[in-house]
Amino acid sequence: MLSRSIKYRYNYKPISSNFSRLISSSRVTENSQKFPLNPCINEILTNPPSPNTKIQVSGWIKASRISKNVAFIDIVDGTTHQDVKCIVRPPSLLPETLNTGSSIEVSGVWSEGKGKQKFEVQVTSENEGKVDVLGEIEELYPLQKKNHSIQFLRTIPQYRWRTESLASILRFRSQVETNLVNFFNKHSFIKTHPPIVTASDCEGAGEMFRIESNSMLSNKKEEEKFFGKEAFLTVSTQLHLEVLCAALNRVWTLTPCFRAEESDTNRHLSEFWMLEAEIAFTNSLTEITKFAELMIKSTVEMLVENKNNEGSNLIDTVDKSIKDQMTSRWEMLLSKENWDSITYTEAIEILQKNVQDGKVKFTYSPVWGDSLKSEHEKWLAGEYFKGPVFVTDYPLEEKAFYMKINEDKKTVACFDLLVPDIGELIGGSLREHDLQKLTNEMIRRGMDPKPLEWYLDLRRNGSMPHGGFGMGFERLLLYLSHGENIKDVIPFPRNVNNCIC
């Protein structure tokens, strides 16, 4: 044992003034050093050059119109829904291989527009203007100068994001994720990265993809496992997120999740992105529902206020017939100071009464103890409350083993957020933090606690009340963009019988 009289000496020295000056002088600012990339169209339109400035624009041809004395080219580059219009005189400056969809580089003079556009690029012989084709288009290129059905576009995943409306969805995904990062940072959450490969079935439904190495399978070593045990693609990162929550207090993630459901509906995917958050030191389900509400509203406010052109990115690119419906949906989400909240029992009573009164008919009868069907969820949110509604305290037998059991011993402290037209958007709960209660519930359900000893350890050492929620990221995007199919808000949809590339 070391003697207490031993004194530890640290060779700590303050940072030298020379080093401080070195750090200070190496700081890069926009004014001190030119940005290494050429300006994209979004940057050009956000901070337009002075008129009569020489400029170079790169992108793809959105449209072209050529007459005897002049040609017009509209260029896009994907960074914004807006285009740059180029006036070419004489048209002979255009290469013969130029077509809609070609990638090009245009050199000309930035000028004030003479038509609807504020600015345009003048490409003339006098100003040494030039149009170079960087990538030509094949004769059978599938994106022609016409409207293509969304069903057709799904068959060409390598091209479909070049269309105006679908490109706006990818920008929208990026914008929403950025807003969520800022929102969680503002509330002292730490973004974490739980694993995609797991040995645990968080949901308990068994709809998981098993994974194994090709070498193990080809050599038929059935008794050997790459990970030493059965491993799966995760359906939810919640259990691992609780581990991180026990160290960092407030954590969240946006992670790919996988479900082996053999369903091909307009709101199901086999691979999707799940936003999950876990909050320590809370005993209140209301705190969690209010936080989830605030999260959604903060995203919608960015659309309504058109921060960074987030609203116009969608409004200017969607079919005009749904523009008003989409913006009305945004306004509906912000119209109430507090979203409605009812218990599962109250929800069943509302459904049963309206069925008895002949006001509504369902394919599945609402019965206490059964899960709410999609038709029930959509009717409650869309017809009865006409807006978002939290449904809390579902039956114990309908929910997962880790949820905190209420005092009635029949329900658990959980919630689903229902929204019109889609139904469930978010699901969450308080987690059982008492070791004995959690172990007893696992045994009652016939579960073997041994594979989850690591999870139970959280309750043995430093346990605390906590809770959280999960939200399908694509469902949020689908709802806010007023889309019809969830396959059109994810770059490469994966579902049963569908993995084109």
Coordinates of C-alpha atoms in Angstrom, one line a residue:
M1 CA 0.0 0.0 0.0
L2 CA 1.4 3.4 -0.9
S3 CA 2.2 5.6 2.0
R4 CA -0.1 8.6 2.4
S5 CA 3.0 10.7 2.9
I6 CA 4.0 10.4 -0.7
K7 CA 3.6 13.6 -2.5
Y8 CA 2.7 13.6 -6.2
R9 CA 4.4 16.1 -8.4
Y10 CA 2.9 17.3 -11.6
N11 CA 5.0 19.1 -14.2
Y12 CA 2.1 21.3 -15.2
K13 CA 3.0 24.6 -16.9
P14 CA 0.6 27.2 -18.1
I15 CA 0.3 27.5 -21.9
S16 CA 3.0 29.8 -23.1
S17 CA 2.2 33.2 -24.6
N18 CA 4.0 32.1 -27.8
F19 CA 1.7 29.1 -28.1
S20 CA -1.4 31.3 -27.5
R21 CA -0.2 33.7 -30.3
L22 CA 0.3 30.7 -32.6
I23 CA -3.2 29.5 -32.0
S24 CA -4.6 33.0 -32.5
S25 CA -2.7 33.6 -35.7
S26 CA -3.8 30.2 -37.2
R27 CA -7.5 30.9 -36.9
V28 CA -9.1 30.9 -40.4
T29 CA -11.7 33.5 -41.1
E30 CA -13.7 34.1 -44.3
N31 CA -11.9 37.4 -44.7
S32 CA -8.4 36.0 -44.2
Q33 CA -8.6 33.1 -46.5
K34 CA -10.6 32.3 -49.6
F35 CA -13.0 29.4 -49.3
P36 CA -11.5 26.5 -51.3
L37 CA -14.7 25.5 -53.1
N38 CA -16.3 27.4 -56.0
P39 CA -19.6 29.0 -55.0
C40 CA -22.7 26.8 -55.5
I41 CA -26.0 28.2 -56.7
N42 CA -27.4 28.5 -53.2
E43 CA -24.4 30.6 -52.1
I44 CA -24.6 32.7 -55.3
L45 CA -28.3 33.5 -54.8
T46 CA -28.0 34.0 -51.1
N47 CA -25.1 36.5 -51.5
P48 CA -25.3 37.7 -55.1
P49 CA -22.2 39.2 -56.7
S50 CA -22.2 42.8 -57.8
P51 CA -23.7 43.4 -61.3
N52 CA -21.2 43.2 -64.2
T53 CA -19.1 40.7 -62.2
K54 CA -17.6 37.8 -64.1
I55 CA -18.9 34.5 -62.8
Q56 CA -18.7 30.8 -63.3
V57 CA -21.7 28.6 -62.6
S58 CA -21.7 24.7 -62.6
G59 CA -24.7 22.5 -62.6
W60 CA -27.2 20.5 -64.7
I61 CA -29.5 21.9 -67.3
K62 CA -33.1 22.1 -66.0
A63 CA -34.5 23.5 -69.2
S64 CA -33.4 25.2 -72.4
R65 CA -35.0 27.3 -75.1
I66 CA -33.2 28.1 -78.3
S67 CA -34.3 30.6 -81.0
K68 CA -32.5 32.2 -83.9
N69 CA -30.7 35.0 -82.1
V70 CA -30.7 34.0 -78.5
A71 CA -30.8 30.9 -76.2
F72 CA -32.0 30.6 -72.6
I73 CA -30.6 28.0 -70.2
D74 CA -31.9 27.3 -66.7
I75 CA -29.2 25.7 -64.4
V76 CA -29.7 23.9 -61.1
D77 CA -27.2 22.2 -58.9
G78 CA -29.3 20.7 -56.1
T79 CA -28.2 23.0 -53.3
T80 CA -31.5 25.0 -53.7
H81 CA -34.8 24.7 -55.4
Q82 CA -34.0 27.9 -57.3
D83 CA -32.2 28.0 -60.6
V84 CA -29.8 30.4 -62.4
K85 CA -31.0 31.7 -65.7
C86 CA -28.4 32.2 -68.5
I87 CA -28.9 34.3 -71.6
V88 CA -26.6 33.1 -74.5
R89 CA -25.9 35.3 -77.5
P90 CA -25.4 34.1 -80.1
P91 CA -26.8 30.5 -79.7
S92 CA -23.8 29.2 -81.6
L93 CA -21.9 29.4 -78.3
L94 CA -23.8 26.4 -77.2
P95 CA -22.2 22.9 -77.8
E96 CA -24.2 20.6 -80.0
T97 CA -24.2 17.9 -77.3
L98 CA -26.1 20.1 -74.9
N99 CA -29.4 18.5 -73.6
T100 CA -31.7 18.7 -70.6
G101 CA -29.9 16.9 -67.8
S102 CA -26.4 17.5 -69.1
S103 CA -23.8 18.7 -66.6
I104 CA -22.3 22.0 -67.7
E105 CA -20.1 24.9 -66.7
V106 CA -21.0 28.4 -67.8
S107 CA -18.8 31.4 -67.7
G108 CA -20.4 34.9 -68.2
V109 CA -21.3 38.1 -66.5
W110 CA -23.7 38.4 -63.6
S111 CA -26.3 41.0 -64.5
E112 CA -29.6 42.4 -63.3
G113 CA -32.5 40.5 -64.8
K114 CA -34.9 42.0 -67.3
G115 CA -37.7 39.5 -66.8
K116 CA -39.2 37.9 -63.6
Q117 CA -35.8 36.9 -62.3
K118 CA -33.8 39.4 -60.3
F119 CA -30.5 38.3 -61.8
E120 CA -29.2 36.4 -64.8
V121 CA -25.9 35.4 -66.4
Q122 CA -25.1 37.0 -69.7
V123 CA -23.1 34.7 -71.9
T124 CA -21.9 36.6 -75.0
S125 CA -19.0 36.7 -77.4
E126 CA -18.1 40.2 -76.2
N127 CA -17.6 39.1 -72.6
E128 CA -15.8 36.0 -73.6
G129 CA -18.7 33.9 -72.3
K130 CA -18.5 30.1 -72.6
V131 CA -20.7 27.0 -72.1
D132 CA -18.9 23.7 -71.7
V133 CA -20.6 20.3 -71.4
L134 CA -19.0 18.2 -68.7
G135 CA -21.3 15.2 -68.9
E136 CA -23.4 14.3 -71.9
I137 CA -26.9 12.6 -71.9
E138 CA -27.6 9.3 -73.6
E139 CA -30.5 9.1 -76.0
L140 CA -32.4 6.7 -73.8
Y141 CA -31.9 8.8 -70.6
P142 CA -35.2 8.1 -68.8
L143 CA -35.9 11.7 -67.4
Q144 CA -37.5 13.4 -70.3
K145 CA -39.2 16.8 -70.6
K146 CA -42.4 15.7 -69.1
N147 CA -44.0 14.8 -65.8
H148 CA -43.1 11.3 -64.6
S149 CA -45.3 9.3 -62.2
I150 CA -43.9 8.7 -58.7
Q151 CA -44.4 5.0 -59.3
F152 CA -42.2 5.1 -62.4
L153 CA -39.5 7.2 -60.6
R154 CA -39.2 4.5 -57.9
T155 CA -38.0 2.1 -60.6
I156 CA -35.0 4.3 -61.4
P157 CA -33.5 5.1 -58.0
Q158 CA -30.2 6.2 -59.6
Y159 CA -32.0 9.1 -61.3
R160 CA -35.2 9.9 -59.4
W161 CA -33.6 12.4 -57.0
R162 CA -32.7 14.7 -60.0
T163 CA -36.4 15.6 -60.3
E164 CA -37.3 19.0 -58.7
S165 CA -39.9 17.7 -56.2
L166 CA -37.8 14.7 -54.9
A167 CA -34.6 16.8 -54.7
S168 CA -36.5 19.1 -52.4
I169 CA -37.2 16.1 -50.1
L170 CA -33.5 15.4 -49.7
R171 CA -32.8 19.0 -48.8
F172 CA -35.8 18.9 -46.4
R173 CA -34.3 15.8 -44.7
S174 CA -31.1 17.7 -44.2
Q175 CA -32.8 20.8 -42.9
V176 CA -35.0 18.9 -40.4
E177 CA -32.0 16.9 -39.1
T178 CA -30.1 20.2 -38.6
N179 CA -33.0 21.7 -36.7
L180 CA -33.2 18.6 -34.5
V181 CA -29.5 18.8 -33.7
N182 CA -29.9 22.4 -32.7
F183 CA -33.0 21.7 -30.7
F184 CA -31.4 18.9 -28.7
N185 CA -28.2 20.9 -28.2
K186 CA -30.2 23.8 -26.8
H187 CA -31.7 21.5 -24.2
S188 CA -28.3 20.0 -23.1
F189 CA -28.7 16.6 -24.8
I190 CA -25.7 14.6 -26.0
K191 CA -25.9 13.0 -29.5
T192 CA -24.8 9.4 -29.2
H193 CA -24.2 6.5 -31.5
P194 CA -25.6 3.2 -30.1
P195 CA -24.9 0.0 -32.1
I196 CA -26.8 -1.3 -35.1
V197 CA -25.7 -4.9 -34.4
T198 CA -27.4 -6.3 -31.3
A199 CA -28.1 -9.6 -29.5
S200 CA -31.3 -8.2 -27.9
D201 CA -34.8 -7.9 -29.2
C202 CA -35.9 -4.6 -27.7
E203 CA -39.5 -4.8 -29.0
G204 CA -40.0 -8.5 -28.2
A205 CA -41.9 -9.1 -31.5
G206 CA -39.2 -11.2 -33.1
E207 CA -39.4 -9.4 -36.4
M208 CA -35.6 -9.1 -36.7
F209 CA -33.0 -9.6 -39.4
R210 CA -30.4 -12.2 -38.4
I211 CA -26.9 -11.5 -39.5
E212 CA -23.9 -13.8 -40.1
S213 CA -20.6 -13.7 -42.1
N214 CA -20.5 -15.2 -45.5
S215 CA -17.5 -17.4 -44.5
M216 CA -19.5 -18.9 -41.7
L217 CA -22.4 -19.7 -43.9
S218 CA -20.4 -21.0 -46.9
N219 CA -18.4 -23.3 -44.7
K220 CA -21.6 -24.5 -43.1
K221 CA -20.3 -23.9 -39.6
E222 CA -23.8 -23.8 -38.1
E223 CA -22.5 -24.3 -34.6
E224 CA -20.1 -21.3 -34.9
K225 CA -21.2 -17.7 -34.8
F226 CA -19.2 -14.7 -35.9
F227 CA -20.1 -12.8 -32.7
G228 CA -20.2 -15.9 -30.6
K229 CA -24.0 -15.8 -30.4
E230 CA -27.0 -15.0 -32.5
A231 CA -26.8 -11.4 -33.7
F232 CA -29.4 -9.2 -35.4
L233 CA -29.9 -5.8 -37.0
T234 CA -31.5 -3.6 -34.3
V235 CA -35.2 -2.7 -34.3
S236 CA -34.6 0.0 -31.7
T237 CA -31.5 1.3 -29.9
Q238 CA -33.4 2.1 -26.7
L239 CA -31.8 -0.5 -24.4
H240 CA -28.3 0.7 -25.3
L241 CA -29.4 4.3 -25.2
E242 CA -30.4 3.7 -21.5
V243 CA -26.8 2.6 -20.8
L244 CA -25.6 6.0 -22.2
C245 CA -28.4 7.9 -20.4
A246 CA -27.1 6.4 -17.1
A247 CA -23.8 8.1 -17.9
L248 CA -24.7 11.3 -19.7
N249 CA -28.2 12.2 -18.3
R250 CA -29.9 13.4 -21.5
V251 CA -29.0 11.5 -24.7
W252 CA -30.5 11.1 -28.2
T253 CA -29.6 9.4 -31.5
L254 CA -30.8 9.3 -35.1
T255 CA -29.9 5.7 -36.2
P256 CA -30.9 3.2 -38.9
C257 CA -33.3 0.5 -37.6
F258 CA -34.6 -2.6 -39.3
R259 CA -37.9 -4.6 -39.1
A260 CA -38.5 -7.8 -40.9
E261 CA -42.2 -7.1 -41.5
E262 CA -43.6 -8.6 -44.7
S263 CA -45.8 -5.7 -45.3
D264 CA -45.8 -3.3 -48.3
T265 CA -47.9 -0.4 -47.2
N266 CA -47.4 3.3 -47.8
R267 CA -46.0 3.8 -44.3
H268 CA -43.8 0.8 -43.7
L269 CA -40.1 0.3 -44.4
S270 CA -37.8 -2.6 -43.6
E271 CA -34.9 -0.1 -43.2
F272 CA -35.6 3.3 -41.7
W273 CA -34.2 6.0 -39.4
M274 CA -35.3 6.2 -35.9
L275 CA -34.9 9.2 -33.6
E276 CA -34.7 8.1 -30.0
A277 CA -34.2 10.2 -26.8
E278 CA -33.7 9.1 -23.2
I279 CA -34.0 11.4 -20.2
A280 CA -32.7 10.7 -16.7
F281 CA -34.2 11.8 -13.5
T282 CA -37.8 12.1 -14.5
N283 CA -40.8 10.5 -12.9
S284 CA -43.3 12.4 -15.1
L285 CA -44.8 11.0 -18.3
T286 CA -46.2 14.5 -18.9
E287 CA -42.7 16.0 -18.9
I288 CA -41.8 13.6 -21.7
T289 CA -44.9 14.2 -23.8
K290 CA -44.5 18.0 -23.5
F291 CA -40.8 17.7 -24.6
A292 CA -41.8 15.6 -27.6
E293 CA -44.5 18.2 -28.5
L294 CA -41.9 21.0 -28.2
M295 CA -39.6 19.1 -30.5
I296 CA -42.1 18.8 -33.3
K297 CA -43.3 22.3 -32.9
S298 CA -39.8 23.7 -33.1
T299 CA -39.4 21.9 -36.5
V300 CA -42.7 23.2 -37.8
E301 CA -42.0 26.7 -36.8
M302 CA -38.9 26.7 -39.0
L303 CA -41.1 25.8 -42.0
V304 CA -43.8 28.4 -41.2
E305 CA -41.2 31.1 -40.7
N306 CA -39.3 29.9 -43.8
K307 CA -35.9 29.9 -42.0
N308 CA -33.2 29.3 -44.6
N309 CA -35.9 28.9 -47.2
E310 CA -37.1 25.6 -45.5
G311 CA -40.7 26.4 -46.2
S312 CA -40.3 27.6 -49.8
N313 CA -38.1 24.6 -50.6
L314 CA -41.3 22.5 -50.3
I315 CA -43.9 25.0 -51.2
D316 CA -42.3 26.0 -54.5
T317 CA -41.7 22.4 -55.6
V318 CA -44.8 20.4 -54.6
D319 CA -47.8 19.9 -56.8
K320 CA -49.9 23.1 -56.6
S321 CA -53.0 21.0 -55.6
I322 CA -51.5 20.0 -52.3
K323 CA -49.7 23.3 -51.4
D324 CA -52.6 24.6 -49.4
Q325 CA -53.2 21.3 -47.7
M326 CA -49.5 21.1 -46.6
T327 CA -49.4 24.6 -45.2
S328 CA -52.7 24.0 -43.4
R329 CA -51.2 21.0 -41.8
W330 CA -48.3 23.0 -40.5
E331 CA -50.6 25.6 -39.1
M332 CA -52.8 22.9 -37.4
L333 CA -49.7 21.6 -35.6
L334 CA -49.1 25.0 -34.1
S335 CA -52.7 26.1 -33.6
K336 CA -53.0 24.8 -30.0
E337 CA -50.8 25.9 -27.1
N338 CA -51.1 22.4 -25.7
W339 CA -51.9 19.3 -27.6
D340 CA -54.8 17.1 -26.4
S341 CA -54.1 14.1 -24.1
I342 CA -56.3 11.2 -23.1
T343 CA -55.8 7.8 -21.6
Y344 CA -56.1 4.6 -23.6
T345 CA -59.2 3.8 -21.5
E346 CA -60.8 7.1 -22.5
A347 CA -59.9 6.5 -26.1
I348 CA -61.7 3.1 -26.1
E349 CA -64.7 4.7 -24.5
I350 CA -64.8 7.5 -27.2
L351 CA -64.5 5.0 -30.0
Q352 CA -67.1 2.6 -28.6
K353 CA -69.6 5.5 -27.9
N354 CA -69.3 6.8 -31.5
V355 CA -69.7 3.4 -32.9
Q356 CA -72.9 2.8 -30.8
D357 CA -74.2 6.2 -31.9
G358 CA -73.7 5.3 -35.5
K359 CA -71.3 8.1 -36.2
V360 CA -68.5 5.8 -37.4
K361 CA -67.9 2.3 -38.5
F362 CA -64.6 0.4 -38.1
T363 CA -63.4 -2.8 -39.6
Y364 CA -62.1 -3.8 -36.2
S365 CA -64.2 -3.2 -33.1
P366 CA -62.5 -1.2 -30.4
V367 CA -62.2 -3.4 -27.4
W368 CA -60.3 -2.6 -24.1
G369 CA -57.2 -4.7 -23.9
D370 CA -56.6 -4.8 -27.7
S371 CA -54.1 -2.6 -29.5
L372 CA -55.5 0.5 -31.2
K373 CA -55.7 -0.2 -34.9
S374 CA -54.5 2.3 -37.5
E375 CA -58.1 3.2 -38.4
H376 CA -58.8 4.0 -34.7
E377 CA -55.7 6.2 -34.4
K378 CA -56.5 8.1 -37.6
W379 CA -60.1 8.7 -36.6
L380 CA -59.2 9.9 -33.1
A381 CA -56.7 12.4 -34.4
G382 CA -58.3 13.4 -37.7
E383 CA -62.0 13.3 -36.9
Y384 CA -62.5 13.6 -33.2
F385 CA -59.7 15.8 -32.0
K386 CA -58.8 17.3 -35.4
G387 CA -55.2 17.5 -34.4
P388 CA -52.4 15.8 -32.5
V389 CA -53.4 13.8 -29.4
F390 CA -51.4 11.9 -26.9
V391 CA -52.9 8.6 -25.8
T392 CA -51.4 7.4 -22.5
D393 CA -51.5 4.4 -20.1
Y394 CA -52.0 1.4 -22.5
P395 CA -52.8 -2.1 -21.1
L396 CA -49.8 -3.8 -19.6
E397 CA -50.1 -6.9 -21.9
E398 CA -49.9 -4.8 -25.0
K399 CA -46.6 -3.1 -24.2
A400 CA -42.9 -4.0 -23.7
F401 CA -41.5 -5.5 -20.5
Y402 CA -39.4 -2.4 -19.6
M403 CA -42.3 0.0 -19.2
K404 CA -43.2 1.2 -15.7
I405 CA -46.4 -0.4 -14.4
N406 CA -49.0 2.0 -13.0
E407 CA -50.6 1.6 -9.6
D408 CA -53.6 -0.1 -11.1
K409 CA -51.4 -3.0 -12.1
K410 CA -53.3 -3.1 -15.4
T411 CA -51.7 -0.3 -17.4
V412 CA -48.2 1.1 -18.0
A413 CA -46.9 4.7 -18.0
C414 CA -46.5 5.1 -21.7
F415 CA -47.8 7.1 -24.6
D416 CA -48.3 7.2 -28.4
L417 CA -48.6 10.5 -30.3
L418 CA -51.3 10.3 -32.9
V419 CA -51.6 12.7 -35.8
P420 CA -54.3 13.0 -38.5
D421 CA -53.9 10.9 -41.7
I422 CA -50.9 8.9 -40.4
G423 CA -51.8 7.7 -36.9
E424 CA -48.9 6.9 -34.6
L425 CA -45.9 9.2 -35.0
I426 CA -44.1 8.8 -31.6
G427 CA -44.1 6.2 -28.9
G428 CA -42.5 6.4 -25.5
S429 CA -42.7 5.5 -21.8
L430 CA -41.3 5.7 -18.3
R431 CA -38.8 2.9 -17.9
E432 CA -39.0 0.6 -14.8
H433 CA -35.9 1.5 -12.8
D434 CA -36.5 -0.8 -9.8
L435 CA -34.5 -4.0 -10.2
Q436 CA -36.9 -6.4 -8.4
K437 CA -40.0 -5.1 -10.2
L438 CA -38.3 -5.3 -13.6
T439 CA -36.9 -8.8 -12.9
N440 CA -40.4 -10.0 -11.7
E441 CA -42.1 -8.7 -14.8
M442 CA -39.5 -10.4 -17.1
I443 CA -40.1 -13.7 -15.3
R444 CA -43.9 -13.3 -15.4
R445 CA -43.7 -12.9 -19.2
G446 CA -41.6 -16.1 -19.4
M447 CA -38.4 -14.2 -20.4
D448 CA -35.0 -15.5 -19.4
P449 CA -33.2 -12.6 -17.6
K450 CA -29.7 -13.9 -18.2
P451 CA -29.2 -12.5 -21.7
L452 CA -30.2 -9.1 -20.4
E453 CA -28.0 -9.2 -17.2
W454 CA -26.1 -6.2 -18.7
Y455 CA -29.4 -4.3 -18.9
L456 CA -30.4 -5.3 -15.3
D457 CA -27.0 -4.1 -14.1
L458 CA -28.2 -0.5 -14.7
R459 CA -30.8 -1.1 -12.0
R460 CA -28.2 -2.6 -9.6
N461 CA -25.8 0.4 -9.6
G462 CA -26.8 4.0 -9.6
S463 CA -30.4 3.4 -10.9
M464 CA -32.5 6.5 -11.4
P465 CA -36.0 7.2 -12.7
H466 CA -35.9 7.8 -16.5
G467 CA -37.9 7.7 -19.6
G468 CA -37.8 8.4 -23.3
F469 CA -39.4 8.0 -26.7
G470 CA -38.8 7.0 -30.3
M471 CA -40.0 8.5 -33.6
G472 CA -39.8 7.2 -37.1
F473 CA -37.9 10.0 -38.9
E474 CA -39.4 9.2 -42.3
R475 CA -42.9 9.4 -40.8
L476 CA -42.3 12.9 -39.7
L477 CA -40.9 13.9 -43.1
L478 CA -43.8 12.2 -44.8
Y479 CA -46.3 14.0 -42.7
L480 CA -44.8 17.5 -42.9
S481 CA -44.2 17.2 -46.7
H482 CA -47.7 15.9 -47.2
G483 CA -46.4 12.9 -49.1
E484 CA -48.4 9.8 -50.1
N485 CA -45.8 7.1 -49.6
I486 CA -43.0 6.7 -47.1
K487 CA -40.8 5.2 -49.9
D488 CA -40.5 8.7 -51.4
V489 CA -38.9 10.4 -48.3
I490 CA -35.9 8.0 -48.0
P491 CA -33.1 7.9 -50.6
F492 CA -33.2 4.2 -51.2
P493 CA -36.3 2.4 -49.8
R494 CA -35.9 -1.1 -48.5
N495 CA -39.0 -3.3 -48.0
V496 CA -40.2 -6.8 -48.8
N497 CA -39.3 -7.7 -52.4
N498 CA -37.7 -4.3 -52.9
C499 CA -33.9 -3.8 -53.0
I500 CA -33.2 -2.5 -56.5
C501 CA -29.7 -1.1 -55.9

